[in-house]
Amino acid sequence: MAKVLLLNGSPHANGCTATALKEMITVFEQEGIETELIQVGNKDIRGCISCNTCSKTGKCVFDDLVNETAVKLEAADGLVVGSPVYYASPNGTILAFLDRLFYSTSFPKHMKVGAAVVSCRRGGNTASFDVLNKYFTISGMPVAPSTYWNQVHGFTAEDVKKDKEGLQTMRNLARNMAFMIKAISDAKEKYGLPDVEHSSFTSFPDGK
Ligand SMILES: Cc1cc2nc3c(=O)[nH]c(=O)nc-3n(C[C@H](O)[C@H](O)[C@H](O)COP(=O)(O)O)c2cc1C
């Protein structure tokens, strides 16, 4: 059975972001896709210290929820990252979490489907959405589309429940994501995964 991991970057387990993610979970269940929602935003998650220990061990030197989630991500077919908007960016905890999760793991994320979901009261949503999508697109992860950019509006979960278009966007996103996961699974069997080159690592050491 295909599986989608959902991360809630908000400190509120039942807040606005969670309301959007739960709307997606309802659709994934209808589509026969297993889900696991991981509450990240209320945990004490520190940032990456660029020690590069992970390049030798394959895991983060700080052994916390990041390493627990890494094992689950390796087995998952899709990843949804939800974040509240803080000063027109994803919130600090989810960024610290994602930096460490993506940097420390060497398993291929290639063709795992990604989706970012943001929740704001008023503004900064598309800037935050762009930041989150960049973790997927540098990792060979196709990004699922919807009928609007993946955002809901509100200060409380009750506000988000009134954002009919926002919730509709979440349902359409989950349906498209489920379709992509099933289609990629079929295509993997038929064609195998495309080759990936990693031989060049251009950092202009000669200063040119
Ligand atoms: C530190 C902080 C910064 C915020 N910055 C913004 C912002 O830039 N734009 C905005 O519309 N809302 C902002 N908000 C409001 C939240 O993004 C918004 O209420 C969100 O929907 C809360 O989601 P949650 O219930 O999942 O935590 C901010 C809230 C906090 C606590």
PDB file of C-alpha atoms and ligand atoms in Angstrom:
ATOM      1  CA  MET A   1       0.000   0.000   0.000  1.00  0.00           C
ATOM      2  CA  ALA A   2       1.318   3.443  -0.919  1.00  0.00           C
ATOM      3  CA  LYS A   3       2.117   5.757   1.972  1.00  0.00           C
ATOM      4  CA  VAL A   4       2.229   9.537   2.403  1.00  0.00           C
ATOM      5  CA  LEU A   5       4.021  11.217   5.288  1.00  0.00           C
ATOM      6  CA  LEU A   6       2.629  14.584   6.396  1.00  0.00           C
ATOM      7  CA  LEU A   7       4.655  16.998   8.542  1.00  0.00           C
ATOM      8  CA  ASN A   8       2.947  19.693  10.580  1.00  0.00           C
ATOM      9  CA  GLY A   9       5.429  22.511  11.173  1.00  0.00           C
ATOM     10  CA  SER A  10       2.986  24.408  13.360  1.00  0.00           C
ATOM     11  CA  PRO A  11       3.247  24.264  17.148  1.00  0.00           C
ATOM     12  CA  HIS A  12      -0.544  23.821  17.143  1.00  0.00           C
ATOM     13  CA  ALA A  13      -1.482  20.174  16.655  1.00  0.00           C
ATOM     14  CA  ASN A  14      -5.082  21.196  15.945  1.00  0.00           C
ATOM     15  CA  GLY A  15      -4.571  24.613  14.399  1.00  0.00           C
ATOM     16  CA  CYS A  16      -4.894  26.018  10.882  1.00  0.00           C
ATOM     17  CA  THR A  17      -2.138  24.001   9.214  1.00  0.00           C
ATOM     18  CA  ALA A  18      -3.409  20.805  10.823  1.00  0.00           C
ATOM     19  CA  THR A  19      -6.915  21.535   9.498  1.00  0.00           C
ATOM     20  CA  ALA A  20      -5.535  21.747   5.948  1.00  0.00           C
ATOM     21  CA  LEU A  21      -3.479  18.563   6.367  1.00  0.00           C
ATOM     22  CA  LYS A  22      -6.450  16.658   7.818  1.00  0.00           C
ATOM     23  CA  GLU A  23      -8.548  17.663   4.796  1.00  0.00           C
ATOM     24  CA  MET A  24      -5.903  16.002   2.630  1.00  0.00           C
ATOM     25  CA  ILE A  25      -5.832  12.897   4.829  1.00  0.00           C
ATOM     26  CA  THR A  26      -9.594  12.369   4.289  1.00  0.00           C
ATOM     27  CA  VAL A  27      -8.961  12.219   0.533  1.00  0.00           C
ATOM     28  CA  PHE A  28      -5.886   9.989   0.834  1.00  0.00           C
ATOM     29  CA  GLU A  29      -7.985   7.517   2.839  1.00  0.00           C
ATOM     30  CA  GLN A  30     -10.667   7.525   0.118  1.00  0.00           C
ATOM     31  CA  GLU A  31      -7.890   6.879  -2.419  1.00  0.00           C
ATOM     32  CA  GLY A  32      -6.538   3.879  -0.475  1.00  0.00           C
ATOM     33  CA  ILE A  33      -3.318   5.626   0.518  1.00  0.00           C
ATOM     34  CA  GLU A  34      -1.902   5.134   4.007  1.00  0.00           C
ATOM     35  CA  THR A  35      -0.939   8.292   5.903  1.00  0.00           C
ATOM     36  CA  GLU A  36       1.103   9.306   8.921  1.00  0.00           C
ATOM     37  CA  LEU A  37       0.932  12.824  10.325  1.00  0.00           C
ATOM     38  CA  ILE A  38       4.049  13.843  12.255  1.00  0.00           C
ATOM     39  CA  GLN A  39       3.801  16.794  14.638  1.00  0.00           C
ATOM     40  CA  VAL A  40       7.052  18.750  14.251  1.00  0.00           C
ATOM     41  CA  GLY A  41       6.319  22.331  15.287  1.00  0.00           C
ATOM     42  CA  ASN A  42       5.982  21.786  19.035  1.00  0.00           C
ATOM     43  CA  LYS A  43       9.316  19.930  19.296  1.00  0.00           C
ATOM     44  CA  ASP A  44      12.677  21.381  20.241  1.00  0.00           C
ATOM     45  CA  ILE A  45      14.383  21.077  16.831  1.00  0.00           C
ATOM     46  CA  ARG A  46      17.753  22.724  16.432  1.00  0.00           C
ATOM     47  CA  GLY A  47      19.275  23.819  13.113  1.00  0.00           C
ATOM     48  CA  CYS A  48      21.997  22.180  11.007  1.00  0.00           C
ATOM     49  CA  ILE A  49      25.548  22.921  12.215  1.00  0.00           C
ATOM     50  CA  SER A  50      27.152  21.848   8.917  1.00  0.00           C
ATOM     51  CA  CYS A  51      29.426  19.331  10.690  1.00  0.00           C
ATOM     52  CA  ASN A  52      29.020  16.895   7.768  1.00  0.00           C
ATOM     53  CA  THR A  53      29.026  13.910  10.125  1.00  0.00           C
ATOM     54  CA  CYS A  54      25.982  12.744   8.135  1.00  0.00           C
ATOM     55  CA  SER A  55      28.127  12.265   5.025  1.00  0.00           C
ATOM     56  CA  LYS A  56      29.890   9.420   6.868  1.00  0.00           C
ATOM     57  CA  THR A  57      27.037   8.012   8.988  1.00  0.00           C
ATOM     58  CA  GLY A  58      24.002   8.661   6.761  1.00  0.00           C
ATOM     59  CA  LYS A  59      22.141  10.288   9.638  1.00  0.00           C
ATOM     60  CA  CYS A  60      22.086  13.531  11.584  1.00  0.00           C
ATOM     61  CA  VAL A  61      24.489  13.890  14.505  1.00  0.00           C
ATOM     62  CA  PHE A  62      21.546  15.138  16.619  1.00  0.00           C
ATOM     63  CA  ASP A  63      19.539  11.971  17.147  1.00  0.00           C
ATOM     64  CA  ASP A  64      15.980  13.253  17.433  1.00  0.00           C
ATOM     65  CA  LEU A  65      12.734  13.378  15.441  1.00  0.00           C
ATOM     66  CA  VAL A  66      14.723  14.144  12.269  1.00  0.00           C
ATOM     67  CA  ASN A  67      16.377  10.707  12.274  1.00  0.00           C
ATOM     68  CA  GLU A  68      13.090   9.007  13.238  1.00  0.00           C
ATOM     69  CA  THR A  69      11.358  10.715  10.320  1.00  0.00           C
ATOM     70  CA  ALA A  70      14.188   9.911   7.892  1.00  0.00           C
ATOM     71  CA  VAL A  71      13.494   6.176   8.234  1.00  0.00           C
ATOM     72  CA  LYS A  72       9.812   6.821   7.520  1.00  0.00           C
ATOM     73  CA  LEU A  73      10.556   9.087   4.563  1.00  0.00           C
ATOM     74  CA  GLU A  74      12.748   6.423   2.970  1.00  0.00           C
ATOM     75  CA  ALA A  75       9.765   4.058   2.991  1.00  0.00           C
ATOM     76  CA  ALA A  76       7.171   6.658   1.918  1.00  0.00           C
ATOM     77  CA  ASP A  77       5.927   7.396  -1.596  1.00  0.00           C
ATOM     78  CA  GLY A  78       4.994  11.007  -0.898  1.00  0.00           C
ATOM     79  CA  LEU A  79       5.731  13.851   1.503  1.00  0.00           C
ATOM     80  CA  VAL A  80       3.462  16.759   2.448  1.00  0.00           C
ATOM     81  CA  VAL A  81       5.078  19.607   4.381  1.00  0.00           C
ATOM     82  CA  GLY A  82       2.680  21.959   6.148  1.00  0.00           C
ATOM     83  CA  SER A  83       3.783  25.226   7.705  1.00  0.00           C
ATOM     84  CA  PRO A  84       2.243  28.346   9.188  1.00  0.00           C
ATOM     85  CA  VAL A  85       3.599  31.582   7.710  1.00  0.00           C
ATOM     86  CA  TYR A  86       5.883  33.470  10.114  1.00  0.00           C
ATOM     87  CA  TYR A  87       7.088  36.846   8.833  1.00  0.00           C
ATOM     88  CA  ALA A  88       6.376  35.791   5.246  1.00  0.00           C
ATOM     89  CA  SER A  89       8.409  32.565   5.537  1.00  0.00           C
ATOM     90  CA  PRO A  90       7.798  29.014   6.686  1.00  0.00           C
ATOM     91  CA  ASN A  91       8.188  28.844  10.462  1.00  0.00           C
ATOM     92  CA  GLY A  92      11.657  28.407  11.927  1.00  0.00           C
ATOM     93  CA  THR A  93      11.089  24.958  13.395  1.00  0.00           C
ATOM     94  CA  ILE A  94      10.054  23.370  10.098  1.00  0.00           C
ATOM     95  CA  LEU A  95      12.974  24.996   8.276  1.00  0.00           C
ATOM     96  CA  ALA A  96      15.473  23.683  10.844  1.00  0.00           C
ATOM     97  CA  PHE A  97      13.816  20.269  10.567  1.00  0.00           C
ATOM     98  CA  LEU A  98      13.841  20.165   6.740  1.00  0.00           C
ATOM     99  CA  ASP A  99      17.438  21.420   6.428  1.00  0.00           C
ATOM    100  CA  ARG A 100      18.591  18.545   8.606  1.00  0.00           C
ATOM    101  CA  LEU A 101      16.222  15.932   7.145  1.00  0.00           C
ATOM    102  CA  PHE A 102      17.149  16.610   3.525  1.00  0.00           C
ATOM    103  CA  TYR A 103      20.873  17.245   4.106  1.00  0.00           C
ATOM    104  CA  SER A 104      21.545  14.254   6.347  1.00  0.00           C
ATOM    105  CA  THR A 105      19.820  11.557   4.285  1.00  0.00           C
ATOM    106  CA  SER A 106      21.537   9.937   1.324  1.00  0.00           C
ATOM    107  CA  PHE A 107      18.735   7.564   0.246  1.00  0.00           C
ATOM    108  CA  PRO A 108      17.126   8.539  -3.072  1.00  0.00           C
ATOM    109  CA  LYS A 109      14.045  10.729  -2.826  1.00  0.00           C
ATOM    110  CA  HIS A 110      13.787  10.590  -6.587  1.00  0.00           C
ATOM    111  CA  MET A 111      10.126  10.360  -7.734  1.00  0.00           C
ATOM    112  CA  LYS A 112       8.661  10.516  -4.237  1.00  0.00           C
ATOM    113  CA  VAL A 113       5.865  13.049  -4.745  1.00  0.00           C
ATOM    114  CA  GLY A 114       6.105  16.298  -2.741  1.00  0.00           C
ATOM    115  CA  ALA A 115       3.563  18.929  -1.754  1.00  0.00           C
ATOM    116  CA  ALA A 116       3.891  22.049   0.373  1.00  0.00           C
ATOM    117  CA  VAL A 117       0.931  23.534   2.255  1.00  0.00           C
ATOM    118  CA  VAL A 118       1.001  26.918   3.968  1.00  0.00           C
ATOM    119  CA  SER A 119      -1.380  28.643   6.332  1.00  0.00           C
ATOM    120  CA  CYS A 120      -1.417  32.362   6.968  1.00  0.00           C
ATOM    121  CA  ARG A 121      -3.710  34.935   8.452  1.00  0.00           C
ATOM    122  CA  ARG A 122      -3.186  37.413   5.649  1.00  0.00           C
ATOM    123  CA  GLY A 123       0.084  37.494   3.633  1.00  0.00           C
ATOM    124  CA  GLY A 124       3.449  35.916   2.879  1.00  0.00           C
ATOM    125  CA  ASN A 125       1.880  32.686   1.669  1.00  0.00           C
ATOM    126  CA  THR A 126       3.366  32.315  -1.820  1.00  0.00           C
ATOM    127  CA  ALA A 127       6.877  33.273  -0.656  1.00  0.00           C
ATOM    128  CA  SER A 128       6.628  30.533   1.997  1.00  0.00           C
ATOM    129  CA  PHE A 129       5.220  28.069  -0.538  1.00  0.00           C
ATOM    130  CA  ASP A 130       8.205  28.709  -2.839  1.00  0.00           C
ATOM    131  CA  VAL A 131      10.716  28.073  -0.043  1.00  0.00           C
ATOM    132  CA  LEU A 132       9.177  24.698   0.818  1.00  0.00           C
ATOM    133  CA  ASN A 133       8.926  23.530  -2.795  1.00  0.00           C
ATOM    134  CA  LYS A 134      12.662  23.986  -3.223  1.00  0.00           C
ATOM    135  CA  TYR A 135      13.421  21.053  -0.902  1.00  0.00           C
ATOM    136  CA  PHE A 136      11.489  18.818  -3.314  1.00  0.00           C
ATOM    137  CA  THR A 137      12.793  20.092  -6.616  1.00  0.00           C
ATOM    138  CA  ILE A 138      16.484  19.796  -5.669  1.00  0.00           C
ATOM    139  CA  SER A 139      15.790  16.195  -4.621  1.00  0.00           C
ATOM    140  CA  GLY A 140      14.242  14.834  -7.820  1.00  0.00           C
ATOM    141  CA  MET A 141      10.774  14.931  -6.256  1.00  0.00           C
ATOM    142  CA  PRO A 142       7.887  15.843  -8.579  1.00  0.00           C
ATOM    143  CA  VAL A 143       5.593  18.448  -7.050  1.00  0.00           C
ATOM    144  CA  ALA A 144       1.844  17.787  -7.009  1.00  0.00           C
ATOM    145  CA  PRO A 145      -0.404  20.561  -8.342  1.00  0.00           C
ATOM    146  CA  SER A 146      -3.821  21.807  -7.303  1.00  0.00           C
ATOM    147  CA  THR A 147      -6.395  24.396  -8.364  1.00  0.00           C
ATOM    148  CA  TYR A 148      -4.719  27.239  -6.468  1.00  0.00           C
ATOM    149  CA  TRP A 149      -1.372  27.604  -4.688  1.00  0.00           C
ATOM    150  CA  ASN A 150      -1.605  25.343  -1.660  1.00  0.00           C
ATOM    151  CA  GLN A 151      -2.698  27.757   1.030  1.00  0.00           C
ATOM    152  CA  VAL A 152      -5.402  28.247   3.609  1.00  0.00           C
ATOM    153  CA  HIS A 153      -6.225  31.428   5.493  1.00  0.00           C
ATOM    154  CA  GLY A 154      -6.961  31.881   9.161  1.00  0.00           C
ATOM    155  CA  PHE A 155      -5.831  32.634  12.664  1.00  0.00           C
ATOM    156  CA  THR A 156      -7.718  29.693  14.172  1.00  0.00           C
ATOM    157  CA  ALA A 157      -8.834  26.285  12.899  1.00  0.00           C
ATOM    158  CA  GLU A 158     -12.423  27.612  12.884  1.00  0.00           C
ATOM    159  CA  ASP A 159     -11.368  30.337  10.415  1.00  0.00           C
ATOM    160  CA  VAL A 160      -9.809  27.746   8.102  1.00  0.00           C
ATOM    161  CA  LYS A 161     -12.999  25.672   8.147  1.00  0.00           C
ATOM    162  CA  LYS A 162     -14.706  28.726   6.617  1.00  0.00           C
ATOM    163  CA  ASP A 163     -12.049  28.988   3.875  1.00  0.00           C
ATOM    164  CA  LYS A 164     -14.021  26.846   1.431  1.00  0.00           C
ATOM    165  CA  GLU A 165     -11.686  27.433  -1.504  1.00  0.00           C
ATOM    166  CA  GLY A 166      -8.619  26.732   0.620  1.00  0.00           C
ATOM    167  CA  LEU A 167     -10.024  23.367   1.720  1.00  0.00           C
ATOM    168  CA  GLN A 168     -11.105  22.575  -1.836  1.00  0.00           C
ATOM    169  CA  THR A 169      -7.518  23.285  -2.926  1.00  0.00           C
ATOM    170  CA  MET A 170      -6.331  20.751  -0.313  1.00  0.00           C
ATOM    171  CA  ARG A 171      -8.754  18.074  -1.564  1.00  0.00           C
ATOM    172  CA  ASN A 172      -7.756  18.594  -5.191  1.00  0.00           C
ATOM    173  CA  LEU A 173      -4.095  18.547  -4.181  1.00  0.00           C
ATOM    174  CA  ALA A 174      -4.505  15.227  -2.359  1.00  0.00           C
ATOM    175  CA  ARG A 175      -6.392  13.699  -5.319  1.00  0.00           C
ATOM    176  CA  ASN A 176      -3.688  14.784  -7.752  1.00  0.00           C
ATOM    177  CA  MET A 177      -0.968  13.569  -5.416  1.00  0.00           C
ATOM    178  CA  ALA A 178      -2.648  10.163  -5.062  1.00  0.00           C
ATOM    179  CA  PHE A 179      -2.907   9.912  -8.841  1.00  0.00           C
ATOM    180  CA  MET A 180       0.764  10.817  -9.301  1.00  0.00           C
ATOM    181  CA  ILE A 181       1.878   8.265  -6.700  1.00  0.00           C
ATOM    182  CA  LYS A 182      -0.116   5.508  -8.419  1.00  0.00           C
ATOM    183  CA  ALA A 183       1.054   6.555 -11.894  1.00  0.00           C
ATOM    184  CA  ILE A 184       4.705   6.709 -10.806  1.00  0.00           C
ATOM    185  CA  SER A 185       4.419   3.307  -9.179  1.00  0.00           C
ATOM    186  CA  ASP A 186       3.101   1.833 -12.459  1.00  0.00           C
ATOM    187  CA  ALA A 187       5.757   3.651 -14.494  1.00  0.00           C
ATOM    188  CA  LYS A 188       8.534   2.406 -12.186  1.00  0.00           C
ATOM    189  CA  GLU A 189       7.468  -1.161 -12.931  1.00  0.00           C
ATOM    190  CA  LYS A 190       7.266  -0.515 -16.658  1.00  0.00           C
ATOM    191  CA  TYR A 191      10.348   1.659 -17.230  1.00  0.00           C
ATOM    192  CA  GLY A 192      12.339   1.737 -13.971  1.00  0.00           C
ATOM    193  CA  LEU A 193      13.488   5.039 -12.498  1.00  0.00           C
ATOM    194  CA  PRO A 194      15.367   7.449 -14.787  1.00  0.00           C
ATOM    195  CA  ASP A 195      19.164   7.590 -14.348  1.00  0.00           C
ATOM    196  CA  VAL A 196      20.591  10.441 -12.267  1.00  0.00           C
ATOM    197  CA  GLU A 197      24.076  11.909 -12.809  1.00  0.00           C
ATOM    198  CA  HIS A 198      26.038  13.116  -9.803  1.00  0.00           C
ATOM    199  CA  SER A 199      29.566  13.392 -11.204  1.00  0.00           C
ATOM    200  CA  SER A 200      29.783  17.213 -11.376  1.00  0.00           C
ATOM    201  CA  PHE A 201      29.900  19.372  -8.246  1.00  0.00           C
ATOM    202  CA  THR A 202      30.764  22.823  -9.537  1.00  0.00           C
ATOM    203  CA  SER A 203      31.841  25.292  -6.874  1.00  0.00           C
ATOM    204  CA  PHE A 204      34.274  27.381  -8.945  1.00  0.00           C
ATOM    205  CA  PRO A 205      37.323  26.620  -6.748  1.00  0.00           C
ATOM    206  CA  ASP A 206      39.561  28.464  -9.227  1.00  0.00           C
ATOM    207  CA  GLY A 207      37.620  31.650  -8.609  1.00  0.00           C
ATOM    208  CA  LYS A 208      36.524  32.007 -12.266  1.00  0.00           C
TER     209      LYS A 208
HETATM  210  C1  LIG B   1       5.623  34.623  14.879  1.00  0.00           C
HETATM  211  C2  LIG B   1       4.435  34.687  13.962  1.00  0.00           C
HETATM  212  C3  LIG B   1       4.558  35.334  12.739  1.00  0.00           C
HETATM  213  C4  LIG B   1       3.477  35.400  11.876  1.00  0.00           C
HETATM  214  N1  LIG B   1       3.639  35.990  10.654  1.00  0.00           N
HETATM  215  C5  LIG B   1       2.616  36.010   9.779  1.00  0.00           C
HETATM  216  C6  LIG B   1       2.773  36.577   8.479  1.00  0.00           C
HETATM  217  O1  LIG B   1       3.843  37.011   8.067  1.00  0.00           O
HETATM  218  N2  LIG B   1       1.683  36.616   7.660  1.00  0.00           N
HETATM  219  C7  LIG B   1       0.465  36.145   8.064  1.00  0.00           C
HETATM  220  O2  LIG B   1      -0.472  36.227   7.300  1.00  0.00           O
HETATM  221  N3  LIG B   1       0.290  35.559   9.269  1.00  0.00           N
HETATM  222  C8  LIG B   1       1.334  35.477  10.133  1.00  0.00           C
HETATM  223  N4  LIG B   1       1.171  34.859  11.346  1.00  0.00           N
HETATM  224  C9  LIG B   1      -0.104  34.196  11.648  1.00  0.00           C
HETATM  225  C10 LIG B   1      -0.072  32.686  11.285  1.00  0.00           C
HETATM  226  O3  LIG B   1       0.691  32.420  10.147  1.00  0.00           O
HETATM  227  C11 LIG B   1      -1.458  32.152  10.977  1.00  0.00           C
HETATM  228  O4  LIG B   1      -2.348  32.469  12.000  1.00  0.00           O
HETATM  229  C12 LIG B   1      -1.463  30.656  10.704  1.00  0.00           C
HETATM  230  O5  LIG B   1      -2.627  30.324  10.018  1.00  0.00           O
HETATM  231  C13 LIG B   1      -1.373  29.849  12.000  1.00  0.00           C
HETATM  232  O6  LIG B   1      -1.319  28.485  11.678  1.00  0.00           O
HETATM  233  P1  LIG B   1      -1.332  27.340  12.815  1.00  0.00           P
HETATM  234  O7  LIG B   1      -2.647  27.457  13.541  1.00  0.00           O
HETATM  235  O8  LIG B   1      -1.235  26.046  12.072  1.00  0.00           O
HETATM  236  O9  LIG B   1      -0.169  27.594  13.697  1.00  0.00           O
HETATM  237  C14 LIG B   1       2.241  34.802  12.242  1.00  0.00           C
HETATM  238  C15 LIG B   1       2.121  34.148  13.478  1.00  0.00           C
HETATM  239  C16 LIG B   1       3.209  34.101  14.331  1.00  0.00           C
HETATM  240  C17 LIG B   1       3.065  33.363  15.657  1.00  0.00           C
END
